[in-house]
CSV table of C-alpha atoms (C1' of nucleotides) in Angstrom, one decimal:
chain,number,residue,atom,x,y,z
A,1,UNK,CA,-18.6,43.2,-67.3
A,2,UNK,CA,-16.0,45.8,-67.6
A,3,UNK,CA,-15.0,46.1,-63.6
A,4,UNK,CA,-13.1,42.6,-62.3
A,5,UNK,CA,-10.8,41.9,-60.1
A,6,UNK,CA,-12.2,40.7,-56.7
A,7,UNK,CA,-10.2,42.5,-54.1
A,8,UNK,CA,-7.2,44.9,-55.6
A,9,UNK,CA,-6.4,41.9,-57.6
A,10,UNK,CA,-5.6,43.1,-61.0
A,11,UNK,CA,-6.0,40.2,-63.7
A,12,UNK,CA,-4.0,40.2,-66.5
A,13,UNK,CA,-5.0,43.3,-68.2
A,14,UNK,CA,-2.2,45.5,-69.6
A,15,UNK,CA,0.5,43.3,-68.0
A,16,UNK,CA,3.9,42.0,-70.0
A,17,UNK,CA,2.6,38.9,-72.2
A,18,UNK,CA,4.8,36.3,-69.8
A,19,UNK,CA,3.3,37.6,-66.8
A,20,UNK,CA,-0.2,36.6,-68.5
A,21,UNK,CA,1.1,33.5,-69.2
A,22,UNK,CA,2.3,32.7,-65.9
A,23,UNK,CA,-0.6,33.9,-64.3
A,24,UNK,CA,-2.9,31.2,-66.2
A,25,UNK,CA,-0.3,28.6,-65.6
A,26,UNK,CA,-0.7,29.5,-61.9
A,27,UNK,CA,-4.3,29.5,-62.1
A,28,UNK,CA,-4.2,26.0,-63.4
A,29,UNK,CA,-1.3,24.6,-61.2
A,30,UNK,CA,-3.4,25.8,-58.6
A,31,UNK,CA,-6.9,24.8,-59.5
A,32,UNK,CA,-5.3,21.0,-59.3
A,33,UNK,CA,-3.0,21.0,-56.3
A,34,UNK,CA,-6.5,22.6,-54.6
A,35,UNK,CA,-8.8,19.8,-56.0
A,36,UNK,CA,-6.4,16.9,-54.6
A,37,UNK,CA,-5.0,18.3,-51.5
A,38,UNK,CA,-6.9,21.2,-50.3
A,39,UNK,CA,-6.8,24.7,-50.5
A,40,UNK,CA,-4.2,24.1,-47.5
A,41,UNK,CA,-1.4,23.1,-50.3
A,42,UNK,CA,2.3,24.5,-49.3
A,43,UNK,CA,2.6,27.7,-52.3
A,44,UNK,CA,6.0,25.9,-53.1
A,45,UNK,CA,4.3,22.9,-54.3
A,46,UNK,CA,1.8,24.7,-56.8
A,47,UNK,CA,5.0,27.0,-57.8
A,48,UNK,CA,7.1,24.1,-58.8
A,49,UNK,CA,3.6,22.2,-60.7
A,50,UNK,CA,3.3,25.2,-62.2
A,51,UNK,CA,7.1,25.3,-63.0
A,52,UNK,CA,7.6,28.9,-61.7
A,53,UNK,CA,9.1,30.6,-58.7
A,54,UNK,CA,7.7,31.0,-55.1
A,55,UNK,CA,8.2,34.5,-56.1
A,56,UNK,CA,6.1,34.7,-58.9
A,57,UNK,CA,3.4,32.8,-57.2
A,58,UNK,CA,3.3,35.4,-54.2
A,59,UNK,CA,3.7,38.3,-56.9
A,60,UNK,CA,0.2,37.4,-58.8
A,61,UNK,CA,-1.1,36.2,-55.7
A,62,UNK,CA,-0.1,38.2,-52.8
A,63,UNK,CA,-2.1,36.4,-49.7
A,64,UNK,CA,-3.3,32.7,-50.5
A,65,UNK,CA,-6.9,34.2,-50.4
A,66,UNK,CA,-6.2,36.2,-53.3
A,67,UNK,CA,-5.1,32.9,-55.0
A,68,UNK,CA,-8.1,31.0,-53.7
A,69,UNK,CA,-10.5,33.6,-54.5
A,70,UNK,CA,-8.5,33.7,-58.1
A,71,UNK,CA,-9.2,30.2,-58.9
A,72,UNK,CA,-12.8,29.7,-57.7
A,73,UNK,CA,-14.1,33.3,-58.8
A,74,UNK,CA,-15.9,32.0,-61.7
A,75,UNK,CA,-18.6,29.4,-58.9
A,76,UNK,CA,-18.8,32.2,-57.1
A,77,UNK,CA,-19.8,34.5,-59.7
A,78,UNK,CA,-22.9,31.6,-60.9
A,79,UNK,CA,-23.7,31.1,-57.7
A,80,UNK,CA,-24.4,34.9,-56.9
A,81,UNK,CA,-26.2,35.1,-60.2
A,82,UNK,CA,-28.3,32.4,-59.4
A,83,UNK,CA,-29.7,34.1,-56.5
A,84,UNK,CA,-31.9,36.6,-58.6
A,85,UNK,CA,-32.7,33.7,-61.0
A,86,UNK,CA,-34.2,31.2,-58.8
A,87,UNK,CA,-36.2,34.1,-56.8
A,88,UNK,CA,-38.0,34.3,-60.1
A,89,UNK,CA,-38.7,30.9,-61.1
A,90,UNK,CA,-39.5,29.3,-58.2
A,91,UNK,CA,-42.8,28.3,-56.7
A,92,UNK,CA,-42.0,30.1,-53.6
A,93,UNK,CA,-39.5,32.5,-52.1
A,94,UNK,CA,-38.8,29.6,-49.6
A,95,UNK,CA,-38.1,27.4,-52.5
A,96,UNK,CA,-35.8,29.3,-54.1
A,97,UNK,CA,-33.8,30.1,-50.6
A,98,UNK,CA,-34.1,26.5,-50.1
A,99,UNK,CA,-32.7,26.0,-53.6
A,100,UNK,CA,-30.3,28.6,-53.6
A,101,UNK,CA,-28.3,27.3,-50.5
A,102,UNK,CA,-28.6,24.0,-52.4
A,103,UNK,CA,-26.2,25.6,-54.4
A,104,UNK,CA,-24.1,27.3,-52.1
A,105,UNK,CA,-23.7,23.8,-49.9
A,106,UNK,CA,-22.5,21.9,-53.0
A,107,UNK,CA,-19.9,24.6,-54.3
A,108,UNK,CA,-18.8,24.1,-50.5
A,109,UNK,CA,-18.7,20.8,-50.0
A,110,UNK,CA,-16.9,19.8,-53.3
A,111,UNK,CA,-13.9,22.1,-52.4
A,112,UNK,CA,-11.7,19.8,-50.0
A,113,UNK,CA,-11.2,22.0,-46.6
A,114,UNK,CA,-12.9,25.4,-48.3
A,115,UNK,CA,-15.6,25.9,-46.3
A,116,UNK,CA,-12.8,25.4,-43.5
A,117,UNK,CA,-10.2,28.0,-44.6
A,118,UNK,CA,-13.9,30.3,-44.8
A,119,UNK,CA,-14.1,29.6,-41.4
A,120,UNK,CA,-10.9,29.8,-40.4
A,121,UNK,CA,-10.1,31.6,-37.3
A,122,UNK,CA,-6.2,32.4,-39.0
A,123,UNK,CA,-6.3,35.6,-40.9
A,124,UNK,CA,-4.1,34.0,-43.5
A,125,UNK,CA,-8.3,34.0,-45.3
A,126,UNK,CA,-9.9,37.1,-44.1
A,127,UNK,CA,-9.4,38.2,-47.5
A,128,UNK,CA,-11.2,35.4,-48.5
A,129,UNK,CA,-14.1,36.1,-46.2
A,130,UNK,CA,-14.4,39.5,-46.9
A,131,UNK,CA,-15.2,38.2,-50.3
A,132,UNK,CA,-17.4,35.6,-50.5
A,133,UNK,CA,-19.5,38.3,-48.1
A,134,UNK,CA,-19.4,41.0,-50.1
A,135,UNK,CA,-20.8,38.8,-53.4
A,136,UNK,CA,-22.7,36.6,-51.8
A,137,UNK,CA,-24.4,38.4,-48.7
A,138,UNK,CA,-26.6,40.6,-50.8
A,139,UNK,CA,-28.3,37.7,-52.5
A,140,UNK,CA,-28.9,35.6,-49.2
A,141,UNK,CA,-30.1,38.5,-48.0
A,142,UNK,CA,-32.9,39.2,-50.5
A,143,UNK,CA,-33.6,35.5,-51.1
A,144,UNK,CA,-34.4,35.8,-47.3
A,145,UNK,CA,-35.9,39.2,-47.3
A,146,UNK,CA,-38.5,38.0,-50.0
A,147,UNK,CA,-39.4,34.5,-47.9
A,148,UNK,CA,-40.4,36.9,-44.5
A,149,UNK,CA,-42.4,39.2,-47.2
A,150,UNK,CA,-44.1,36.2,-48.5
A,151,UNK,CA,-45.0,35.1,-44.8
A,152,UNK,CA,-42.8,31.7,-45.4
A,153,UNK,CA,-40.5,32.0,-42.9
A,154,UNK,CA,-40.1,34.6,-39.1
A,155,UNK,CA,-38.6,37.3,-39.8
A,156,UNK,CA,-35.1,38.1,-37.7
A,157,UNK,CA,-32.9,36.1,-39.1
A,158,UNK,CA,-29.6,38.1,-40.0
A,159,UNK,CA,-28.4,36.8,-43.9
A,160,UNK,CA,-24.7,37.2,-41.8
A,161,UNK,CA,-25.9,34.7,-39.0
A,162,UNK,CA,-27.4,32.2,-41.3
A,163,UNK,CA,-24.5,32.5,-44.3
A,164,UNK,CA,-22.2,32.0,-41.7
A,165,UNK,CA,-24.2,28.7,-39.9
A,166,UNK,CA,-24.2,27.6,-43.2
A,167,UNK,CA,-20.7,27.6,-44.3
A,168,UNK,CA,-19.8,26.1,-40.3
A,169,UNK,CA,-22.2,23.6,-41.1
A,170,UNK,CA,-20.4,22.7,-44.1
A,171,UNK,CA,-16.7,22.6,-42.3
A,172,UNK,CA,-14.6,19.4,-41.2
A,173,UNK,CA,-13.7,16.3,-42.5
A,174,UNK,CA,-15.3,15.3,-46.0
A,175,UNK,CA,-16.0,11.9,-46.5
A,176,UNK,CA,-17.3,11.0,-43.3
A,177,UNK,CA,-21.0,9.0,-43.8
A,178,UNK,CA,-22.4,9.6,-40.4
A,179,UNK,CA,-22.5,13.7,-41.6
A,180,UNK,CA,-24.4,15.3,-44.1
A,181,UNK,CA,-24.9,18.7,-43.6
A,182,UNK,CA,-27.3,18.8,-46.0
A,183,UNK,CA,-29.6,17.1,-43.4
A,184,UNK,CA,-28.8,19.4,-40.3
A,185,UNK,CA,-28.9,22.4,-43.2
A,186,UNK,CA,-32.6,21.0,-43.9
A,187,UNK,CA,-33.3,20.7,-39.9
A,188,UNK,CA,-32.0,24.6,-39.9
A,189,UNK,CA,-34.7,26.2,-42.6
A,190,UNK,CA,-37.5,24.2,-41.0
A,191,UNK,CA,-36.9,26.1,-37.9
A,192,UNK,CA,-36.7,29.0,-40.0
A,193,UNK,CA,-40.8,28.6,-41.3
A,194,UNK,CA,-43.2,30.6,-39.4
A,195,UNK,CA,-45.1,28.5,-37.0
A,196,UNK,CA,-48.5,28.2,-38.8
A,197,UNK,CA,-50.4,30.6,-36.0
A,198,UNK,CA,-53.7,28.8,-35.8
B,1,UNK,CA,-13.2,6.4,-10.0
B,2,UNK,CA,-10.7,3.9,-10.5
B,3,UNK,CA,-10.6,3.6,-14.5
B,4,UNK,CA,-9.1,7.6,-15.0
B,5,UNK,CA,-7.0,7.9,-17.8
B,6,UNK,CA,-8.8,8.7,-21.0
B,7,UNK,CA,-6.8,7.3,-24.2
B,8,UNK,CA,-4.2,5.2,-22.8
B,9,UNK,CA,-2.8,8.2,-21.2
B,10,UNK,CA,-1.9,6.8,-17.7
B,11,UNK,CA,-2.0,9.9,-15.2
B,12,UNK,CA,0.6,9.7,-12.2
B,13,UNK,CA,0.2,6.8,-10.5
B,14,UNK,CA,3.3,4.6,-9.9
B,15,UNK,CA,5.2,6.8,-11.8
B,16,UNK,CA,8.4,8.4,-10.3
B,17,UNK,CA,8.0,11.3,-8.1
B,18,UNK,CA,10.0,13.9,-10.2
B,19,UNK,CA,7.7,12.6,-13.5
B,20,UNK,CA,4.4,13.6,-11.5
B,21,UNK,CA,5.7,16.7,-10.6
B,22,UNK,CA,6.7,17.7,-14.3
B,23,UNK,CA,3.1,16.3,-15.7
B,24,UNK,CA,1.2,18.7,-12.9
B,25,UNK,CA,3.8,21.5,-14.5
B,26,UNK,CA,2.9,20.7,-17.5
B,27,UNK,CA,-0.6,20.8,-16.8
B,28,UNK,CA,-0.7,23.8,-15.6
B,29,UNK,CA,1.3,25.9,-17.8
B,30,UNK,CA,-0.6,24.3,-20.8
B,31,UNK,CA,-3.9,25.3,-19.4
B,32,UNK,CA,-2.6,28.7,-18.5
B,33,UNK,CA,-1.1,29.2,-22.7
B,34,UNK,CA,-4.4,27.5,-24.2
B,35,UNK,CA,-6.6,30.3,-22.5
B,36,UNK,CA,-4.6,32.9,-24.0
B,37,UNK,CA,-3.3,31.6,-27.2
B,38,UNK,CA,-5.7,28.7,-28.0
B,39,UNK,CA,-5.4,25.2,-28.5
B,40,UNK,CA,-2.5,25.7,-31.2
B,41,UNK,CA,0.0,27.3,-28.5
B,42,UNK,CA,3.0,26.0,-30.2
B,43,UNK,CA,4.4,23.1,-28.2
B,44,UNK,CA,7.8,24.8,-27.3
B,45,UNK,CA,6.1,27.8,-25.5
B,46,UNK,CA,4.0,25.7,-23.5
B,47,UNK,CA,6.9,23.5,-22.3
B,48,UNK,CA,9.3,26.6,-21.8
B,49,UNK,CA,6.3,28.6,-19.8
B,50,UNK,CA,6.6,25.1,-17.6
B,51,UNK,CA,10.7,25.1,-17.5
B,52,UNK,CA,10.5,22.2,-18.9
B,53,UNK,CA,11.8,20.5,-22.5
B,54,UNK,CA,9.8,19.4,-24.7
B,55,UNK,CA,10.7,16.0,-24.7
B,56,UNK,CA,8.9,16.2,-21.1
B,57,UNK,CA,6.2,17.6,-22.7
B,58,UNK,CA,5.9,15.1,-25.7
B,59,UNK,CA,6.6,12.0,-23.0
B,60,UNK,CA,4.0,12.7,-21.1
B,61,UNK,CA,0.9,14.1,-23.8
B,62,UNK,CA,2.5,12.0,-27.2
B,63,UNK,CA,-0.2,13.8,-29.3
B,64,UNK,CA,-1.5,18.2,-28.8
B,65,UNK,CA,-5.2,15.8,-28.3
B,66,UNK,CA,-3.6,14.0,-25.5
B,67,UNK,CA,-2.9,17.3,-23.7
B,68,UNK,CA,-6.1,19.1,-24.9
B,69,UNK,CA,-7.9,16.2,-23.1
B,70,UNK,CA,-6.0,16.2,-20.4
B,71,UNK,CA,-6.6,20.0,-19.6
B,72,UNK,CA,-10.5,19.7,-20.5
B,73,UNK,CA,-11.0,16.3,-18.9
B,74,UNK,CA,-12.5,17.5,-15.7
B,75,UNK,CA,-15.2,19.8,-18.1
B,76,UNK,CA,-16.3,17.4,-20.6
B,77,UNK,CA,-16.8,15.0,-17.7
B,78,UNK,CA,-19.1,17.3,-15.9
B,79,UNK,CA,-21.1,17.3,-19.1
B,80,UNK,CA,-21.5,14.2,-19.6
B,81,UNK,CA,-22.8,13.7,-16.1
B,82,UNK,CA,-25.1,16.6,-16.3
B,83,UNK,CA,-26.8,15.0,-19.1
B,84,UNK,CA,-28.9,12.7,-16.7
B,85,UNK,CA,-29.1,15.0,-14.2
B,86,UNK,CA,-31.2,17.4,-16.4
B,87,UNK,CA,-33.0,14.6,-17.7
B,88,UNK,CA,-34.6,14.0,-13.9
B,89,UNK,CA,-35.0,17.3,-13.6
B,90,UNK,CA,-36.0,19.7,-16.1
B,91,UNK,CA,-40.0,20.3,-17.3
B,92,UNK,CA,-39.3,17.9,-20.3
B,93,UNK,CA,-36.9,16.1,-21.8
B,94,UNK,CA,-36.8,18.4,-25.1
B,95,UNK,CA,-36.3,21.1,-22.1
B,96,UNK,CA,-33.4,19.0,-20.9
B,97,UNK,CA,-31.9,18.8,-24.0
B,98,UNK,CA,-32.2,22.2,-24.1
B,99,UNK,CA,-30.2,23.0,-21.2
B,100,UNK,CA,-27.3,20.4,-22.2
B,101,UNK,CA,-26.6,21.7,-25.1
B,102,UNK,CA,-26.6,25.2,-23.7
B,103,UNK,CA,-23.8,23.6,-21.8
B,104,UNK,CA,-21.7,22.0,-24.2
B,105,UNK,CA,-22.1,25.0,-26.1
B,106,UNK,CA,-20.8,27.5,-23.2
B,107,UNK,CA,-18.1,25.1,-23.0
B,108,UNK,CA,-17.2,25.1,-26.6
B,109,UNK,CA,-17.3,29.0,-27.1
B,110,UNK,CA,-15.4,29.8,-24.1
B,111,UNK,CA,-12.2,28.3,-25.0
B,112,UNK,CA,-10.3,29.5,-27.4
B,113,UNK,CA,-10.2,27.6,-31.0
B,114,UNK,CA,-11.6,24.8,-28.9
B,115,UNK,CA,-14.5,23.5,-31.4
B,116,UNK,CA,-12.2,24.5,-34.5
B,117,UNK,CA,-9.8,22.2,-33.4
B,118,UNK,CA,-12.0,19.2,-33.1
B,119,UNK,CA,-13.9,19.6,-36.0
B,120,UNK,CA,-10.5,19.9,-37.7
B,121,UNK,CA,-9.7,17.6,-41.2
B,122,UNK,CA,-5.8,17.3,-40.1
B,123,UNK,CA,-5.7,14.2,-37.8
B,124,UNK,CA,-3.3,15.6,-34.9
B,125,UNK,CA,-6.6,16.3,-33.3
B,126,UNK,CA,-8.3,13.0,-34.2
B,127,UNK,CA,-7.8,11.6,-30.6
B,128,UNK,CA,-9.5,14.9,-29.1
B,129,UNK,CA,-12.4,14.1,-31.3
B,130,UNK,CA,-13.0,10.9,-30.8
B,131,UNK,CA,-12.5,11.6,-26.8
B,132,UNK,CA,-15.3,13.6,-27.0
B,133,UNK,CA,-17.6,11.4,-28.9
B,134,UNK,CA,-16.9,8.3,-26.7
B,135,UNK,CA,-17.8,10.9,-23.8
B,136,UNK,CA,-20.5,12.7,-24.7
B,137,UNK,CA,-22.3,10.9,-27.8
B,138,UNK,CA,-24.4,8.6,-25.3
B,139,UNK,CA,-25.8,11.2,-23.2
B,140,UNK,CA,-26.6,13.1,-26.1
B,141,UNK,CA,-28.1,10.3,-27.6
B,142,UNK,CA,-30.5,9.5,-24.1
B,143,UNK,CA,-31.5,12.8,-24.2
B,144,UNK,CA,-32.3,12.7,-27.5
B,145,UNK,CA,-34.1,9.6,-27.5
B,146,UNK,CA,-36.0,10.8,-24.3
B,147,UNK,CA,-37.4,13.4,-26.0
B,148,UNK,CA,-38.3,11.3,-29.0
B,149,UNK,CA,-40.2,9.0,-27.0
B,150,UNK,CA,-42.2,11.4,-24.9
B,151,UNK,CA,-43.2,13.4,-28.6
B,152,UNK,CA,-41.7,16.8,-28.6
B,153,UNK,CA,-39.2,16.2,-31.1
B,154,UNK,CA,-39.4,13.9,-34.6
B,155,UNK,CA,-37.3,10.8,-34.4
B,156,UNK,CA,-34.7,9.9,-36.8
B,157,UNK,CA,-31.8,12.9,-36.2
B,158,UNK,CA,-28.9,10.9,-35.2
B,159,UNK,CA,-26.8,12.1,-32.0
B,160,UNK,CA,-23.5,11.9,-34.3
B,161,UNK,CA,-25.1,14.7,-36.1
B,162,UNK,CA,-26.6,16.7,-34.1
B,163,UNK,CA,-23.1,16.9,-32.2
B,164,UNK,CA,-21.1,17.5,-35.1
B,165,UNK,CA,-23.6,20.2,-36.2
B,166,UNK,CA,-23.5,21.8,-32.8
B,167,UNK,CA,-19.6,21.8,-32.7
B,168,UNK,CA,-19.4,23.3,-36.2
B,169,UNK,CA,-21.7,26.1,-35.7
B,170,UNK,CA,-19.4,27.1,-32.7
B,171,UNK,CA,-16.4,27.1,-34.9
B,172,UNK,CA,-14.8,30.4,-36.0
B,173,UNK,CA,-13.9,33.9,-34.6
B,174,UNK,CA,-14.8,33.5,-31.2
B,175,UNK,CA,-16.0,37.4,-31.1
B,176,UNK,CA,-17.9,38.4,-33.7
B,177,UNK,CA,-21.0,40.4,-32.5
B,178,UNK,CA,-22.7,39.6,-35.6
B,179,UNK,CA,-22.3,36.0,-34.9
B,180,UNK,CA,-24.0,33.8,-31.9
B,181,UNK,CA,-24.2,30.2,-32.6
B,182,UNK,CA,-26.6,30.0,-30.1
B,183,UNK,CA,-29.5,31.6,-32.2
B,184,UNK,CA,-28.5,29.1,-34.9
B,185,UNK,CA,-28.7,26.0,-32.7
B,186,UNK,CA,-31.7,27.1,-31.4
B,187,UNK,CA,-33.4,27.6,-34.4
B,188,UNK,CA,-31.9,23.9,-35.4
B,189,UNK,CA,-33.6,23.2,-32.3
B,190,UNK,CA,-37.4,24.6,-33.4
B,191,UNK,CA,-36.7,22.3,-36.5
B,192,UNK,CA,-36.3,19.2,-34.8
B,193,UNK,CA,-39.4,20.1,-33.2
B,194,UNK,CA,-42.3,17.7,-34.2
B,195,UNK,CA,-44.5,19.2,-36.1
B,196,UNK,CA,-47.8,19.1,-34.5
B,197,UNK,CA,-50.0,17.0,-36.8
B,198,UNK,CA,-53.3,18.3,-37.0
C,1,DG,C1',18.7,44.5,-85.8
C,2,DA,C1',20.7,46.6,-81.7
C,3,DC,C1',19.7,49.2,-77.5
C,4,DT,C1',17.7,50.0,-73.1
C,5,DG,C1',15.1,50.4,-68.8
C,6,DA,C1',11.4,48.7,-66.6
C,7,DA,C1',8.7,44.7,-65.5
C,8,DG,C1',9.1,40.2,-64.3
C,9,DC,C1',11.5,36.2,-62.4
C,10,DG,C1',13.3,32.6,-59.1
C,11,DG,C1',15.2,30.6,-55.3
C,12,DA,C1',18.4,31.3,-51.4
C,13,DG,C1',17.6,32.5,-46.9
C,14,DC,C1',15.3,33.6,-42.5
C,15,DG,C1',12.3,32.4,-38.8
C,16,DC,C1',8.8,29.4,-36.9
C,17,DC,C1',7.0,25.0,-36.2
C,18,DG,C1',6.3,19.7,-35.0
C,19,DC,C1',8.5,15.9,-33.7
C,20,DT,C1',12.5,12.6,-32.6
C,21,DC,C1',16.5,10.9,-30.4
C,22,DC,C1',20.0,10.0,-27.2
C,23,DA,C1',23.8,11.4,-23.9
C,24,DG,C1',23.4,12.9,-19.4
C,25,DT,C1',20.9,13.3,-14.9
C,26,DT,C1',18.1,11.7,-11.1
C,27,DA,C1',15.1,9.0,-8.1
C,28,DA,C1',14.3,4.7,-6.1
C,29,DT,C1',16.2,0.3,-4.5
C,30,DT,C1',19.8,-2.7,-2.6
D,1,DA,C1',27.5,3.7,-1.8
D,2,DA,C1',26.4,1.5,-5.6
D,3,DT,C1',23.3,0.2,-9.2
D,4,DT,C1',20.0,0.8,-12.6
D,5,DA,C1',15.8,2.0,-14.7
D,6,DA,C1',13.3,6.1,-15.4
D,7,DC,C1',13.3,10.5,-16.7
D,8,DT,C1',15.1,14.8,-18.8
D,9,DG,C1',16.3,18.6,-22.1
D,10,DG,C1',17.5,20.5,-26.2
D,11,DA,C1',20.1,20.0,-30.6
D,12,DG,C1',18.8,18.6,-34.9
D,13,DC,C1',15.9,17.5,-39.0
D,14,DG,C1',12.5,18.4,-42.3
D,15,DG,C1',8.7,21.3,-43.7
D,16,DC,C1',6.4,25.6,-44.2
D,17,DG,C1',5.3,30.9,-45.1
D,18,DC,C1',7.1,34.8,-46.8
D,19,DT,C1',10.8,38.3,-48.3
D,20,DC,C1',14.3,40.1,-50.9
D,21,DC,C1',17.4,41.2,-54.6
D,22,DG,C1',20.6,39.9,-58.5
D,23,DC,C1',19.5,38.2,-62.9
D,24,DT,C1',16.5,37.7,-67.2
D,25,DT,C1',13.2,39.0,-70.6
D,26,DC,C1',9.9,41.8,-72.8
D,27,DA,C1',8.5,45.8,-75.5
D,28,DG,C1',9.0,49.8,-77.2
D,29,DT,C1',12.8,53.2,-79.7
D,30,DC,C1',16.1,54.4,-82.9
DNA sequence: GACTGAAGCGGAGCGCCGCTCCAGTTAATT
DNA sequence: AATTAACTGGAGCGGCGCTCCGCTTCAGTC
């Protein structure tokens, strides 16, 4: 509880009351220029919503990951946490996988163009990568662990590999009908269950 | 062989002899700046690379997709034609779809930023996409169909999806030894697989 | 309340990019 | 040789990421 700050991103703690302040109003600014135009958004345009310098912005915030990371840390927290959870109250370790990435799809696909900037080739987000890895990894990786114990799906899958298919799977545009990835995502874990050897 | 030219991009013909000269040029020096820098080369190198301006360059490719295409047409045509090729040949047709999408796969992962760019949300690509859709959807969907029909995979995946899941999983870092979409897709693969009903 | 130095602030400025536009050049035709 | 339609190149505009530094404001001190 006592150790934050995602990635040598120091929260408000200790700093001058109007930095605090600004660094909400930030947060905020940001959390709506994300939700209606991407996390793609020029930093000028959630400076001047939030009524603040560029340079304050990039001072909080130095790489746009550390701003993205800032504003969704809290999903990304519940969804790690869920992990754990669900292992323990569903019927199977293949249901609570199944469940889990559930989760993980939805937190993805709400975010316009996040599962993109995961992806992203630019390193303008490897900060952001690095992140969502080091949280999230762990928990695919013992949802998964637990389904080979349990004989529910072949084992050799790497929690990397599949994390990453995942979030791919999840990438481009976001309103299209013809694509749920949800379905392919489905296609994905059945491949995954151990061929019933008869 | 008549009907080239594949989004009202009208190749050389009857066009003056200097202009053909400068699209070849083009061409070329394009090709040469998208294997080294990806797709996203920035317009003004690959017209200075030609000694050309970039009015040549936008006069004769409008939109980046118009080049991309132009540069890959030869590729994603093979593709498409080897889709009924391995149909006649190969052990089955699940087998044959095997092998195509190995293909289209080996030609997505080979070129730089290639599959990020045409599953990209910003619309300079959207001609590129839908290139490759008019091109290569229909002999995804015979193949898929083929092998619907003769029972080794379960009906009802559509070919827009399968395609836009395949391109996905190829987006990203192109070297990543943790990451090979072709375990993934294969894996998608076994899951499209009918399940033998006993 | 006045003083002060350190922390914080903001936006001008630089470089890079996509894309347009048009005065000048060149190839084809007569 | 003259004509003209086609073609050319790059200056120029607007937008963006990011930095840098003179100015402002806070938070302790007396």
């Amino acid at each position: 509880m006592a150790a934050e700050s995602p990635a040598g991103q120091s929260p408000s703690r200790g700093k001058r009351s109007d930095a605090q302040r600004n660094r909400q109003t930030v947060l905020a600014a940001a959390a709506e220029v994300f939700a209606t135009s991407g996390v793609d958004a020029p930093i000028r345009r959630i400076a001047s919503r939030a009524g603040v310098g560029m340079g304050t912005v990039y001072r909080h915030f130095p790489t746009r990951a550390d701003l993205v990371t800032a504003v969704y840390h809290h999903q990304i927290e519940e969804c790690a946490e869920a992990g754990p959870t669900l292992l323990a109250d569903a019927d199977s370790p293949l249901d609570a996988l199944r469940q889990w990435i559930d989760l993980f799809v939805d937190f993805l696909v709400t975010k316009h163009g996040l599962a993109d900037a995961l992806q992203s080739d630019s390193d303008r987000f490897a900060a952001l990568h690095t992140y969502f890895l080091d949280r999230l990894l762990p928990v695919c990786a013992q949802l998964l662990d637990a389904a080979v114990e349990s004989g529910d799906i072949r084992p050799g899958t790497q929690p990397y590999e599949l994390m990453r298919g995942i979030g791919n799977l999840c990438v481009g545009r976001d309103d299209d009908p013809r694509y749920d990835p949800r379905r392919l995502i489905a296609l994905l874990l059945a491949g995954l269950r151990q061929p019933r050897t008869p």
